[in-house]
mmCIF file of C-alpha atoms in Angstrom:
data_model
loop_
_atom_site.group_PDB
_atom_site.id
_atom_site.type_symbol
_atom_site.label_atom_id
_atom_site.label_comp_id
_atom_site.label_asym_id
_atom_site.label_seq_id
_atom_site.Cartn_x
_atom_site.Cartn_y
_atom_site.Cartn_z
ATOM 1 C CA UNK A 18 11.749 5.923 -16.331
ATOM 2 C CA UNK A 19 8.710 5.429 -14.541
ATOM 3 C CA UNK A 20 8.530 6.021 -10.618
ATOM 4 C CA UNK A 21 6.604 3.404 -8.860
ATOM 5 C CA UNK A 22 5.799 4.723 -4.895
ATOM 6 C CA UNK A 23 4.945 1.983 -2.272
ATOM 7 C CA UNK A 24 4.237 3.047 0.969
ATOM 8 C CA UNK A 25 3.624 1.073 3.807
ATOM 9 C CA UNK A 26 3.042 0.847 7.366
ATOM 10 C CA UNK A 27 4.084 -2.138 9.665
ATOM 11 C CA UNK A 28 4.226 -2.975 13.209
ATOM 12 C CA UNK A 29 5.218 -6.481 13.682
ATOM 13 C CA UNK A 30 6.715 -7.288 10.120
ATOM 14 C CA UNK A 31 3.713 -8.648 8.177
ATOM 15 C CA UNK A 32 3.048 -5.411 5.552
ATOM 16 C CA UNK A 33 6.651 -4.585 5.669
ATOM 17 C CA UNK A 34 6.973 -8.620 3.868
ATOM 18 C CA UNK A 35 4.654 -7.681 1.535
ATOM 19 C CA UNK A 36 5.625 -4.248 0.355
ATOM 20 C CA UNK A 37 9.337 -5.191 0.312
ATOM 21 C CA UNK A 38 8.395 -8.228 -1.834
ATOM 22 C CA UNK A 39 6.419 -5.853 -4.475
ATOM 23 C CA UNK A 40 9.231 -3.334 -4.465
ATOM 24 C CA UNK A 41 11.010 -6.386 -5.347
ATOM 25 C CA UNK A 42 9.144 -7.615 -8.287
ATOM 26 C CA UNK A 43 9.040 -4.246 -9.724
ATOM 27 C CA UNK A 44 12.703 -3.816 -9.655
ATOM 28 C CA UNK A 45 13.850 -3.375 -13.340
ATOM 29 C CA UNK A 46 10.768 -2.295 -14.375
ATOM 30 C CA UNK A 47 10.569 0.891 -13.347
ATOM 31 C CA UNK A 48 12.287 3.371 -10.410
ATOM 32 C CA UNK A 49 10.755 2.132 -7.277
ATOM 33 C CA UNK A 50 10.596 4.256 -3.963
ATOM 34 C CA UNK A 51 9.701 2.055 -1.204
ATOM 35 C CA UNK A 52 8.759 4.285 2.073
ATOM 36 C CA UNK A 53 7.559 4.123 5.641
ATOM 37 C CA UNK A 54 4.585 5.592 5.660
ATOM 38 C CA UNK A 55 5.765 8.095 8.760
ATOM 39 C CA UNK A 56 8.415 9.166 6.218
ATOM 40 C CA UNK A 57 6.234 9.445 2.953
ATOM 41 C CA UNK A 58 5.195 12.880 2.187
ATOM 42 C CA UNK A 59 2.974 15.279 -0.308
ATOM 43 C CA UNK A 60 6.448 15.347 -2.539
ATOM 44 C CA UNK A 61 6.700 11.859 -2.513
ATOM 45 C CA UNK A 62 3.481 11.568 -3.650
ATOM 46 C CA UNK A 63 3.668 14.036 -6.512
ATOM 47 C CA UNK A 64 7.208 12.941 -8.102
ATOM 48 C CA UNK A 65 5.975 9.511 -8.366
ATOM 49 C CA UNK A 66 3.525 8.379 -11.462
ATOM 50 C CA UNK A 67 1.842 5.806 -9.702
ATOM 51 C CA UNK A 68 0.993 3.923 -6.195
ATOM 52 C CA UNK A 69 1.189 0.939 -3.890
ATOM 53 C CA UNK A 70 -0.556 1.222 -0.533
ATOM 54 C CA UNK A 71 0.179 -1.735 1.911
ATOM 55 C CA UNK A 72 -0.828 -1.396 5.812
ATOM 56 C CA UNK A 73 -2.418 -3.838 8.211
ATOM 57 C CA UNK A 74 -5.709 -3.779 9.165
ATOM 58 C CA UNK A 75 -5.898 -3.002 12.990
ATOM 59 C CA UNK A 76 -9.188 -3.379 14.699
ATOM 60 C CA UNK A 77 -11.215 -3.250 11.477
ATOM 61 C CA UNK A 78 -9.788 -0.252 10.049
ATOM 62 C CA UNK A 79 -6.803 0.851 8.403
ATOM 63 C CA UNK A 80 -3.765 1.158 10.643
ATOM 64 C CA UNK A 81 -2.991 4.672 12.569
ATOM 65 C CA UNK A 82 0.243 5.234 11.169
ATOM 66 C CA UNK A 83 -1.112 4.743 7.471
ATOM 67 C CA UNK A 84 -4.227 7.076 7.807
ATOM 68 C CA UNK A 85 -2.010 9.632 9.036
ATOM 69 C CA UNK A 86 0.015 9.317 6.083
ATOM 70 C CA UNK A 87 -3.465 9.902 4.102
ATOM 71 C CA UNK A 88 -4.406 12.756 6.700
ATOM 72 C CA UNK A 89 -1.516 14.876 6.166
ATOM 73 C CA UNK A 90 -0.662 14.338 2.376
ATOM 74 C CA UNK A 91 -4.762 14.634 1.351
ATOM 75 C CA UNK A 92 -5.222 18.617 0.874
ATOM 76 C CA UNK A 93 -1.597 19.038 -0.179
ATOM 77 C CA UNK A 94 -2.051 16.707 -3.550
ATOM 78 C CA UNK A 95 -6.186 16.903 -3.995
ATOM 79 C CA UNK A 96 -6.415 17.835 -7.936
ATOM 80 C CA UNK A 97 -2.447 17.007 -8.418
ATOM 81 C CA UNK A 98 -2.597 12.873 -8.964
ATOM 82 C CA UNK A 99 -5.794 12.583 -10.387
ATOM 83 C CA UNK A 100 -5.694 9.827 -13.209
ATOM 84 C CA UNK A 101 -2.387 7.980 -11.818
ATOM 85 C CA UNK A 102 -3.093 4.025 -11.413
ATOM 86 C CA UNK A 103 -2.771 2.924 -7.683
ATOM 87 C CA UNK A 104 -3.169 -0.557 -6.124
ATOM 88 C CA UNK A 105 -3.370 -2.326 -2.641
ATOM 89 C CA UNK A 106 -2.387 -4.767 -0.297
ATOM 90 C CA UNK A 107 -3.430 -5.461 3.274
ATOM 91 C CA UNK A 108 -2.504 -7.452 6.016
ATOM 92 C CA UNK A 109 -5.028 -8.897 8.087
ATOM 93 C CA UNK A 110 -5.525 -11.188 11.006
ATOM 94 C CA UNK A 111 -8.997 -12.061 10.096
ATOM 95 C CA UNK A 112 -10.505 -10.401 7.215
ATOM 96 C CA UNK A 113 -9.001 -6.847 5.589
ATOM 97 C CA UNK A 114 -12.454 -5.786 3.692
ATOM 98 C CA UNK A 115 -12.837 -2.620 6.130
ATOM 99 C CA UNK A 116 -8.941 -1.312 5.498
ATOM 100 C CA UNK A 117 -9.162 -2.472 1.911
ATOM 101 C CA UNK A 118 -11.982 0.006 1.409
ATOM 102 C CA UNK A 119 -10.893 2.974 3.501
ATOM 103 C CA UNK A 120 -7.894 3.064 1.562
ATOM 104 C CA UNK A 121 -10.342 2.909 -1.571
ATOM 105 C CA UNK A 122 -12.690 6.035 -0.460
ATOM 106 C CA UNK A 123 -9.260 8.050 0.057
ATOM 107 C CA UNK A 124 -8.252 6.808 -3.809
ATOM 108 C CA UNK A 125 -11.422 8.032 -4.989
ATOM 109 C CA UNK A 126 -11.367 11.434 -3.381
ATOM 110 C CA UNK A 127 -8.078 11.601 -5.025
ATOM 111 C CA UNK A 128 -9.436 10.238 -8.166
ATOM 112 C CA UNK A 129 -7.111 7.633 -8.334
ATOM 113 C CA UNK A 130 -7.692 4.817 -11.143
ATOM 114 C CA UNK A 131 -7.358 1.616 -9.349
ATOM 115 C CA UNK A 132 -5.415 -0.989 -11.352
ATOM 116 C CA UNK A 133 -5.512 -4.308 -9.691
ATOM 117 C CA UNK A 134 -7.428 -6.234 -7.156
ATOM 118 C CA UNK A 135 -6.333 -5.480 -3.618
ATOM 119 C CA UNK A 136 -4.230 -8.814 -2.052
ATOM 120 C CA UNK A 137 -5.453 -9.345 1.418
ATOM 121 C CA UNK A 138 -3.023 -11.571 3.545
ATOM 122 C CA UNK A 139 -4.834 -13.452 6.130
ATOM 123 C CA UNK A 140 -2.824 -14.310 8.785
ATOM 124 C CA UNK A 141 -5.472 -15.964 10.961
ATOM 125 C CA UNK A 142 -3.789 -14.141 14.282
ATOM 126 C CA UNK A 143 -6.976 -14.090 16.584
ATOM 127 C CA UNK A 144 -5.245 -14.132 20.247
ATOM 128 C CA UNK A 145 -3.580 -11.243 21.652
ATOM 129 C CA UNK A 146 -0.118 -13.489 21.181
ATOM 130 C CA UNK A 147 -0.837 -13.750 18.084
ATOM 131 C CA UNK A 148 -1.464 -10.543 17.219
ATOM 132 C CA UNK A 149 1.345 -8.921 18.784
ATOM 133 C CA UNK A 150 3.853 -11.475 17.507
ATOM 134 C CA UNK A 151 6.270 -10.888 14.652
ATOM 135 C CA UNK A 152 4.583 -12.372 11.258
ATOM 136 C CA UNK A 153 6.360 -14.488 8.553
ATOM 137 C CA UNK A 154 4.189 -14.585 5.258
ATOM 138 C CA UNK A 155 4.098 -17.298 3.593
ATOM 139 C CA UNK A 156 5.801 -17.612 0.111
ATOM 140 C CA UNK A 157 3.032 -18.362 -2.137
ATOM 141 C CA UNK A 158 1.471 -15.021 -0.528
ATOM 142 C CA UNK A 159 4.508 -13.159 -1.352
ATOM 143 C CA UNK A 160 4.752 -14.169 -5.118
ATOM 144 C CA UNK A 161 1.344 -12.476 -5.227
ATOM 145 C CA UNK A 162 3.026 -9.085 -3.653
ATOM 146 C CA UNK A 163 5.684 -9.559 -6.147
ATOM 147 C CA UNK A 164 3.526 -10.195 -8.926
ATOM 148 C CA UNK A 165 1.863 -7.057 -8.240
ATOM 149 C CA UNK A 166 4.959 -5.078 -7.804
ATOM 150 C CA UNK A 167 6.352 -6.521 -11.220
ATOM 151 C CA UNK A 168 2.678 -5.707 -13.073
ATOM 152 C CA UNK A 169 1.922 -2.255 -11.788
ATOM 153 C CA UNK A 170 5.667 -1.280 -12.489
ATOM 154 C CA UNK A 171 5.790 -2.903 -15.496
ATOM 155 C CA UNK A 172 1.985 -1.004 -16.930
ATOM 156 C CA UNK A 173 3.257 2.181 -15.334
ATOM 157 C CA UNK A 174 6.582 1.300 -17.393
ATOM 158 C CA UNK A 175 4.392 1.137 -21.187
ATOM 159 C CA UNK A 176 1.680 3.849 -20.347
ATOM 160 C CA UNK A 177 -0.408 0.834 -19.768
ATOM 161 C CA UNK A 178 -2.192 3.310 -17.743
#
């Protein structure tokens, strides 16, 4: 069967929603690994035949914790994964674009084929409160993570790609 890796990174709940809700969805379609991001690993990323990448965007970039994961697992798979199908979701206060394409530029040097539109969750948190407080994502926004779980497991599942 098919291994489907999502690794996130969250610090007040928001990505962890989301990547919980596509390991979810992909459930039954294909073996799903669902990791921390401090936790995920070079292996992790070689055993698996395809990718999920979910981490909040923190002051316009991609979040610490998720760029190390990036840092430390680039060299160790560069010319290993290229070809495997990867997608993305981000969690943003205001916007996402920056994180959504840092994530892309590390795909690329990988040579990563990306399979699906990147879902940006905009949780509108502008005040420090806001930002710091523990985030509840709406349901319509998590049938989207869910729907990508369920598609990306589900092509990964019929050499789709």
């Amino acid at each position: 069967m098919a291994e489907l890796l999502i690794v996130y990174h969250s610090r007040t709940g928001g990505s962890r929603q989301m990547a919980q809700a596509a390991a979810a969805g992909a459930e039954g379609e294909a073996t799903v690994t669902l990791l921390s991001a401090d936790q995920a690993g070079p292996d992790d990323l070689l055993r698996a035949d395809g990718y999920l990448f979910c981490a909040p965007e923190n002051l316009a970039a991609v979040s610490g914790v998720m760029k190390d994961f990036f840092d430390r697992c680039y060299y160790p798979v560069l010319g290993r994964i290229e070809g495997r199908p990867y997608a993305q979701m981000v969690c943003a206060g205001s916007d996402g674009a920056n994180a959504v394409r840092q994530m892309a530029r590390i795909a690329t040097g990988w040579r990563l084929k990306a399979v699906q539109e990147p879902i940006i969750v905009c949780t509108h948190a502008q005040t420090e409160e806001q930002i710091l407080a523990e985030k509840v994502i709406p349901e319509d926004q998590l049938n989207l993570c869910r729907d990508l779980g369920m598609g990306l497991a589900a092509g990964l599942s019929m050499g789709l790609f």
